N, CA, C and O of each residue as an XYZ file, in Angstrom:
512
protein
N       0.809     -1.133     -0.023
C       0.019      0.038      0.011
C       0.920      1.157      0.015
O       1.921      1.167      0.732
N       0.576      2.205     -0.839
C       1.326      3.419     -0.986
C       0.925      4.370      0.227
O      -0.250      4.499      0.573
N       1.935      4.998      0.819
C       1.598      5.901      2.009
C       1.578      7.297      1.169
O       2.465      7.642      0.387
N       0.467      7.993      1.459
C       0.074      9.090      0.916
C       0.211     10.379      1.838
O      -0.379     10.457      2.916
N       1.003     11.348      1.354
C       1.088     12.569      2.326
C       0.650     13.630      1.587
O       1.358     13.902      0.617
N      -0.411     14.374      1.788
C      -0.988     15.472      1.188
C      -1.206     16.576      1.937
O      -2.106     16.516      2.775
N      -0.512     17.678      1.805
C      -0.841     18.897      2.634
C      -1.825     19.883      1.912
O      -2.397     20.723      2.606
N      -2.057     19.833      0.572
C      -2.914     20.775     -0.068
C      -4.441     20.590      0.401
O      -4.916     19.461      0.523
N      -5.117     21.643      0.634
C      -6.489     21.515      1.074
C      -7.308     21.871     -0.258
O      -7.320     23.031     -0.671
N      -7.984     20.857     -0.908
C      -8.765     21.005     -2.104
C     -10.009     21.780     -1.957
O     -10.520     22.296     -2.951
N     -10.529     21.898     -0.790
C     -11.728     22.672     -0.394
C     -12.818     22.378     -1.405
O     -13.177     21.235     -1.684
N     -13.291     23.419     -1.904
C     -14.506     23.408     -2.893
C     -14.183     23.242     -4.206
O     -15.099     23.268     -5.029
N     -12.932     23.058     -4.602
C     -12.635     22.810     -6.092
C     -12.540     21.459     -6.609
O     -11.638     20.674     -6.317
N     -13.561     21.210     -7.429
C     -13.667     19.724     -8.022
C     -12.423     19.304     -8.842
O     -12.038     18.135     -8.836
N     -11.736     20.378     -9.623
C     -10.716     19.976    -10.328
C      -9.532     19.862     -9.433
O      -8.698     19.032     -9.794
N      -9.310     20.461     -8.447
C      -8.207     20.280     -7.419
C      -8.273     18.819     -6.857
O      -7.298     18.081     -6.713
N      -9.567     18.520     -6.565
C      -9.893     17.112     -6.014
C      -9.558     16.191     -7.023
O      -8.880     15.206     -6.731
N      -9.978     16.401     -8.271
C      -9.681     15.406     -9.444
C      -8.197     15.145     -9.500
O      -7.784     13.997     -9.665
N      -7.227     16.366     -9.343
C      -5.948     16.328     -9.595
C      -5.241     15.467     -8.489
O      -4.318     14.675     -8.687
N      -5.812     15.749     -7.342
C      -5.283     14.914     -6.236
C      -5.506     13.400     -6.338
O      -4.610     12.577     -6.153
N      -6.954     13.059     -6.690
C      -7.167     11.785     -6.975
C      -6.459     11.122     -8.023
O      -6.108      9.948     -7.903
N      -6.197     11.891     -9.175
C      -5.473     11.385    -10.285
C      -4.002     11.003    -10.057
O      -3.443     10.062    -10.621
N      -3.425     11.857     -9.148
C      -1.909     11.705     -8.856
C      -1.830     10.385     -7.791
O      -0.885      9.597     -7.820
N      -2.860     10.277     -6.935
C      -2.907      9.029     -6.095
C      -3.210      7.937     -6.885
O      -2.663      6.869     -6.606
N      -4.018      8.000     -7.869
C      -4.343      6.845     -8.807
C      -2.954      6.339     -9.561
O      -2.693      5.143     -9.689
N      -2.170      7.315    -10.004
C      -0.889      7.038    -10.643
C      -0.035      6.190     -9.668
O       0.544      5.151     -9.984
N      -0.028      6.817     -8.336
C       0.935      6.056     -7.383
C       0.395      4.558     -7.070
O       1.150      3.612     -6.848
N      -0.837      4.488     -7.085
C      -1.597      3.077     -6.761
C      -1.656      2.189     -7.961
O      -1.951      1.005     -7.795
N      -1.413      2.631     -9.100
C      -1.620      2.058    -10.333
C      -3.050      1.671    -10.681
O      -3.355      0.561    -11.117
N      -3.886      2.647    -10.463
C      -5.427      2.490    -10.716
C      -5.645      2.998    -12.150
O      -6.054      4.123    -12.437
N      -5.323      2.034    -12.999
C      -5.596      2.414    -14.411
C      -7.011      2.811    -14.873
O      -7.254      3.605    -15.782
N      -7.932      2.134    -14.102
C      -9.384      2.383    -14.430
C      -9.635      3.813    -14.417
O     -10.079      4.464    -15.363
N      -9.238      4.355    -12.990
C      -9.529      5.775    -12.712
C      -8.794      6.662    -13.766
O      -9.341      7.608    -14.334
N      -7.623      6.306    -13.956
C      -6.834      7.231    -14.831
C      -7.292      7.308    -16.228
O      -7.407      8.382    -16.818
N      -7.589      6.000    -16.830
C      -8.212      6.165    -18.212
C      -9.616      6.757    -18.210
O      -9.949      7.382    -19.217
N     -10.426      6.645    -17.268
C     -11.661      7.384    -17.249
C     -11.651      8.831    -17.184
O     -12.650      9.457    -17.539
N     -10.578      9.438    -16.749
C     -10.404     10.835    -16.559
C      -9.506     11.477    -17.499
O      -9.007     12.559    -17.189
N      -9.213     10.868    -18.742
C      -8.442     11.527    -19.706
C      -9.287     11.505    -21.071
O     -10.171     10.656    -21.188
N      -9.062     12.330    -22.005
C      -9.700     12.270    -23.284
C      -9.089     11.181    -24.079
O      -8.045     10.630    -23.730
N      -9.783     10.858    -25.210
C      -9.320      9.905    -26.153
C      -7.960     10.336    -26.841
O      -7.116      9.492    -27.144
N      -7.788     11.685    -27.072
C      -6.688     12.119    -27.728
C      -5.737     12.673    -26.712
O      -5.089     13.658    -27.065
N      -5.570     12.252    -25.645
C      -4.716     12.541    -24.501
C      -3.371     12.746    -25.138
O      -3.068     12.058    -26.112
N      -2.523     13.667    -24.643
C      -1.068     13.939    -25.031
C      -0.371     14.026    -23.695
O      -0.782     14.838    -22.866
N       0.570     13.309    -23.453
C       1.392     13.291    -22.202
C       2.919     13.532    -22.623
O       3.601     12.667    -23.173
N       3.329     14.702    -22.327
C       4.677     14.901    -22.663
C       5.626     14.825    -21.366
O       5.478     15.676    -20.488
N       6.550     13.869    -21.240
C       7.579     13.821    -20.211
C       8.826     14.475    -20.703
O       9.569     13.935    -21.522
N       9.029     15.605    -20.205
C      10.057     16.542    -20.681
C      11.382     15.900    -20.737
O      11.792     15.347    -19.717
N      12.073     15.906    -21.767
C      13.371     15.373    -21.924
C      13.372     13.816    -22.045
O      14.465     13.252    -22.096
N      12.291     13.127    -22.090
C      12.299     11.755    -22.363
C      11.222     11.202    -23.434
O      11.643     10.404    -24.271
N      10.104     11.508    -23.457
C       9.245     10.972    -24.484
C       7.738     11.659    -24.492
O       7.357     12.346    -23.544
N       7.020     11.434    -25.515
C       5.604     11.893    -25.685
C       4.949     10.801    -26.032
O       5.328      9.985    -26.873
N       3.683     10.747    -25.220
C       2.683      9.605    -25.313
C       1.431     10.301    -26.042
O       0.881     11.298    -25.573
N       1.071      9.731    -27.132
C      -0.276     10.384    -27.821
C      -1.324      9.386    -27.900
O      -1.070      8.276    -28.369
N      -2.509      9.696    -27.472
C      -3.668      8.903    -27.656
C      -3.927      7.965    -26.416
O      -3.039      7.628    -25.632
N      -5.233      7.587    -26.330
C      -5.498      6.613    -25.015
C      -4.854      5.423    -25.004
O      -4.435      4.953    -23.947
N      -4.695      4.768    -26.249
C      -4.205      3.577    -26.427
C      -2.752      3.527    -26.013
O      -2.298      2.612    -25.326
N      -2.057      4.526    -26.447
C      -0.676      4.681    -25.959
C      -0.449      4.973    -24.417
O       0.484      4.529    -23.747
N      -1.427      5.766    -23.994
C      -1.337      6.144    -22.616
C      -1.526      4.955    -21.742
O      -0.857      4.776    -20.724
N      -2.536      4.074    -22.202
C      -2.710      2.767    -21.363
C      -1.466      1.910    -21.362
O      -1.061      1.349    -20.344
N      -0.860      1.828    -22.571
C       0.319      1.025    -22.621
C       1.461      1.566    -21.673
O       2.135      0.764    -21.025
N       1.665      2.850    -21.597
C       2.594      3.564    -20.775
C       2.208      3.223    -19.244
O       3.075      2.912    -18.427
N       0.937      3.302    -18.947
C       0.567      2.966    -17.547
C       0.821      1.521    -17.229
O       1.041      1.224    -16.055
N       0.813      0.658    -18.092
C       1.080     -0.745    -17.633
C       2.618     -0.881    -17.391
O       3.067     -1.630    -16.524
N       3.357     -0.154    -18.165
C       4.796     -0.195    -17.672
C       5.054      0.491    -16.336
O       5.799     -0.029    -15.506
N       4.448      1.648    -16.126
C       4.676      2.256    -14.744
C       4.114      1.521    -13.766
O       4.731      1.512    -12.701
N       2.955      0.803    -13.839
C       2.414      0.037    -12.822
C       3.332     -0.987    -12.252
O       3.190     -1.343    -11.082
N       4.325     -1.512    -13.062
C       5.347     -2.491    -12.805
C       6.240     -1.923    -11.749
O       6.736     -2.671    -10.906
N       6.469     -0.636    -11.754
C       7.404      0.009    -10.699
C       6.566      0.418     -9.510
O       5.588      1.160     -9.597
N       7.035     -0.136     -8.357
C       6.244      0.161     -7.151
C       6.525      1.379     -6.421
O       7.658      1.639     -6.016
N       5.533      2.127     -6.244
C       5.739      3.383     -5.474
C       5.411      3.103     -3.994
O       4.371      2.515     -3.698
N       6.238      3.495     -3.118
C       6.017      3.301     -1.682
C       5.404      4.545     -0.909
O       4.705      4.409      0.095
N       5.728      5.761     -1.467
C       5.250      6.959     -0.824
C       5.057      8.029     -1.873
O       5.890      8.201     -2.762
N       3.912      8.777     -1.761
C       3.615      9.858     -2.579
C       3.337     11.065     -1.684
O       2.530     11.022     -0.756
N       4.043     12.135     -2.011
C       3.849     13.455     -1.119
C       3.509     14.605     -2.161
O       4.226     15.070     -3.047
N       2.255     14.917     -1.812
C       1.761     16.028     -2.830
C       1.869     17.411     -2.053
O       1.216     17.655     -1.039
N       2.715     18.234     -2.612
C       3.086     19.503     -1.875
C       2.150     20.655     -2.351
O       1.706     21.404     -1.481
N       1.836     20.848     -3.553
C       0.944     21.727     -4.006
C       0.133     21.206     -5.109
O       0.574     20.412     -5.940
N      -1.188     21.715     -5.101
C      -2.079     21.486     -6.186
C      -2.763     22.886     -6.570
O      -3.227     23.644     -5.718
N      -2.770     23.104     -7.747
C      -3.338     24.269     -8.222
C      -4.333     23.994     -9.361
O      -4.251     23.010    -10.095
N      -5.377     25.042     -9.458
C      -6.317     24.843    -10.660
C      -6.935     26.148    -10.901
O      -7.328     26.853     -9.972
N      -7.029     26.486    -12.158
C      -7.638     27.728    -12.722
C      -8.159     27.463    -13.987
O      -7.452     27.014    -14.889
N      -9.493     27.739    -14.136
C     -10.072     27.460    -15.613
C      -9.785     26.204    -16.096
O     -10.067     25.178    -15.476
N      -9.186     26.227    -17.277
C      -8.808     25.013    -17.960
C      -7.478     24.295    -17.551
O      -7.141     23.225    -18.057
N      -6.665     25.025    -16.499
C      -5.349     24.397    -16.235
C      -5.275     23.942    -14.826
O      -6.156     24.283    -14.037
N      -4.330     23.231    -14.474
C      -4.090     22.736    -13.084
C      -2.604     22.261    -13.119
O      -1.986     22.032    -14.158
N      -2.072     22.132    -11.761
C      -0.717     21.712    -11.720
C      -0.690     21.092    -10.425
O      -1.507     21.421     -9.565
N       0.284     20.125    -10.201
C       0.675     19.360     -8.957
C       2.142     19.160     -8.834
O       2.810     18.870     -9.826
N       2.640     19.296     -7.721
C       4.032     19.109     -7.611
C       4.194     18.224     -6.192
O       3.430     18.320     -5.231
N       5.206     17.459     -6.268
C       5.581     16.715     -5.045
C       6.646     15.701     -5.211
O       7.461     15.814     -6.126
N       6.682     14.698     -4.356
C       7.761     13.658     -4.567
C       7.137     12.300     -4.555
O       6.036     12.079     -4.051
N       7.947     11.331     -5.177
C       7.461      9.911     -5.017
C       8.704      9.220     -4.541
O       9.835      9.583     -4.864
N       8.438      8.211     -3.760
C       9.620      7.066     -3.408
C       9.212      5.829     -3.850
O       8.056      5.419     -3.747
N      10.203      5.172     -4.379
C      10.072      3.848     -5.087
C      10.550      2.763     -4.221
O      11.353      2.928     -3.303
N       9.990      1.588     -4.573
C      10.398      0.332     -3.658
C      11.883      0.184     -3.834
O      12.527     -0.229     -2.870
N      12.448      0.451     -4.863
C      13.962      0.154     -5.088
C      14.722      1.300     -4.383
O      15.946      1.324     -4.513
N      14.150      2.184     -3.700
C      14.891      3.295     -2.813
C      15.058      4.559     -3.540
O      15.473      5.542     -2.927
N      14.755      4.630     -4.869
C      14.933      5.843     -5.471
C      13.778      6.985     -5.086
O      12.693      6.628     -4.626
N      14.051      8.158     -5.276
C      13.083      9.218     -4.935
C      13.147     10.261     -6.104
O      14.198     10.778     -6.484
N      11.988     10.497     -6.596
C      11.814     11.523     -7.669
C      11.066     12.752     -7.331
O      10.036     12.578     -6.680
N      11.378     13.917     -7.638
C      10.590     15.003     -7.546
C       9.938     15.370     -8.809
O      10.589     15.342     -9.853
N       8.596     15.739     -8.793
C       7.878     15.973    -10.082
C       7.038     17.219    -10.019
O       6.718     17.762     -8.962
N       6.705     17.634    -11.210
C       5.825     18.769    -11.329
C       4.999     18.412    -12.673
O       5.517     18.304    -13.784
N       3.711     18.258    -12.399
C       2.896     17.927    -13.664
C       1.816     19.087    -13.890
O       1.171     19.598    -12.975
N       1.725     19.395    -15.116
C       0.903     20.514    -15.678
C      -0.112     19.933    -16.422
O       0.174     19.166    -17.341
N      -1.420     20.237    -16.106
C      -2.584     19.701    -16.738
C      -3.364     20.662    -17.471
O      -3.532     21.795    -17.021
N      -3.902     20.253    -18.682
C      -4.869     21.202    -19.493
C      -6.177     20.376    -19.661
O      -6.202     19.344    -20.331
N      -7.115     20.817    -19.104
C      -8.502     20.048    -19.184
C      -9.255     20.438    -20.565
O      -9.009     21.486    -21.162
N     -10.143     19.539    -20.980
C     -10.921     19.600    -22.222
C     -11.475     20.937    -22.290
O     -11.462     21.553    -23.356
N     -11.989     21.460    -21.165
C     -12.897     22.616    -21.108
C     -12.813     23.162    -19.695
O     -12.310     22.506    -18.783
N     -13.336     24.426    -19.528
C     -13.378     25.149    -18.354
C     -14.347     24.332    -17.329
O     -14.125     24.318    -16.118
N     -15.422     23.667    -17.923
C     -16.312     22.985    -17.238
C     -16.117     21.400    -17.318
O     -16.637     20.679    -16.466
N     -15.402     20.910    -18.299
C     -15.118     19.542    -18.541
C     -13.988     19.192    -17.544
O     -13.062     19.967    -17.304
N     -14.129     17.971    -16.979
C     -13.193     17.667    -16.113
C     -12.127     16.544    -16.597
O     -11.265     16.071    -15.857
N     -12.315     16.208    -17.903
C     -11.352     15.324    -18.453
C     -10.159     16.049    -18.948
O     -10.197     17.140    -19.516
N      -8.965     15.269    -18.655
C      -7.601     15.765    -18.903
C      -7.294     15.532    -20.380
O      -7.448     14.433    -20.912
N      -6.865     16.589    -20.998
C      -6.438     16.569    -22.429
C      -4.922     16.561    -22.703
O      -4.382     15.908    -23.596
N      -4.317     17.355    -21.839
C      -2.733     17.396    -21.977
C      -2.123     17.205    -20.684
O      -2.710     17.648    -19.697
N      -1.120     16.657    -20.571
C      -0.218     16.556    -19.333
C       1.275     16.775    -19.764
O       1.784     16.134    -20.684
N       1.932     17.712    -19.043
C       3.350     17.870    -19.212
C       3.912     17.605    -17.926
O       3.440     18.186    -16.948
N       5.003     16.681    -17.785
C       5.486     16.143    -16.502
C       7.165     16.539    -16.574
O       7.867     16.248    -17.543
N       7.556     17.112    -15.606
C       8.966     17.299    -15.190
C       9.287     16.427    -14.158
O       8.694     16.567    -13.088
N      10.155     15.512    -14.292
C      10.553     14.454    -13.288
C      11.991     14.443    -13.212
O      12.629     14.306    -14.256
N      12.681     14.591    -11.919
C      14.016     14.302    -11.657
C      14.296     13.476    -10.500
O      13.557     13.517     -9.516
N      15.394     12.671    -10.559
C      15.752     11.946     -9.487
C      16.590     12.828     -8.425
O      17.519     13.570     -8.744
N      16.140     12.639     -7.185
C      16.696     13.518     -6.047
C      17.285     12.424     -5.031
O      16.954     11.239     -4.978
N      18.242     13.094     -4.227
C      18.806     12.302     -3.155
C      17.707     12.142     -1.982
O      16.907     13.056     -1.784
N      17.686     11.046     -1.264
C      16.849     10.724     -0.278
C      17.015     11.732      0.993
O      16.085     11.862      1.789
N      17.988     12.293      1.114
C      18.264     13.290      2.262
C      17.367     14.459      2.389
O      17.547     15.280      3.288
């Protein structure tokens, strides 16, 4: 089971709540939740690494990620405004590695809750 540490108060913002749940779903490997909350034409850019386009490719990438076990997820900030949102934090892996991340999200519409674009910045950091 993944230990979740979350300091942001999502309050009355449905999109902030979705972003919190979306990141927790990534850490837990909850593919059903993740695929239900993205558009069919999702584009996920992992800066400096690769670009995933379309739901089919997104699902294939999730399968690869699910194999790597996350032991702890810390969400430090969750922001949302109109069609955009952002989350930053850290993840600790079972293999002892720790990564800091910032994910930027673009929703299908101001009212629509499905995620259309994700841009991720991920760096490995010391555990200290």
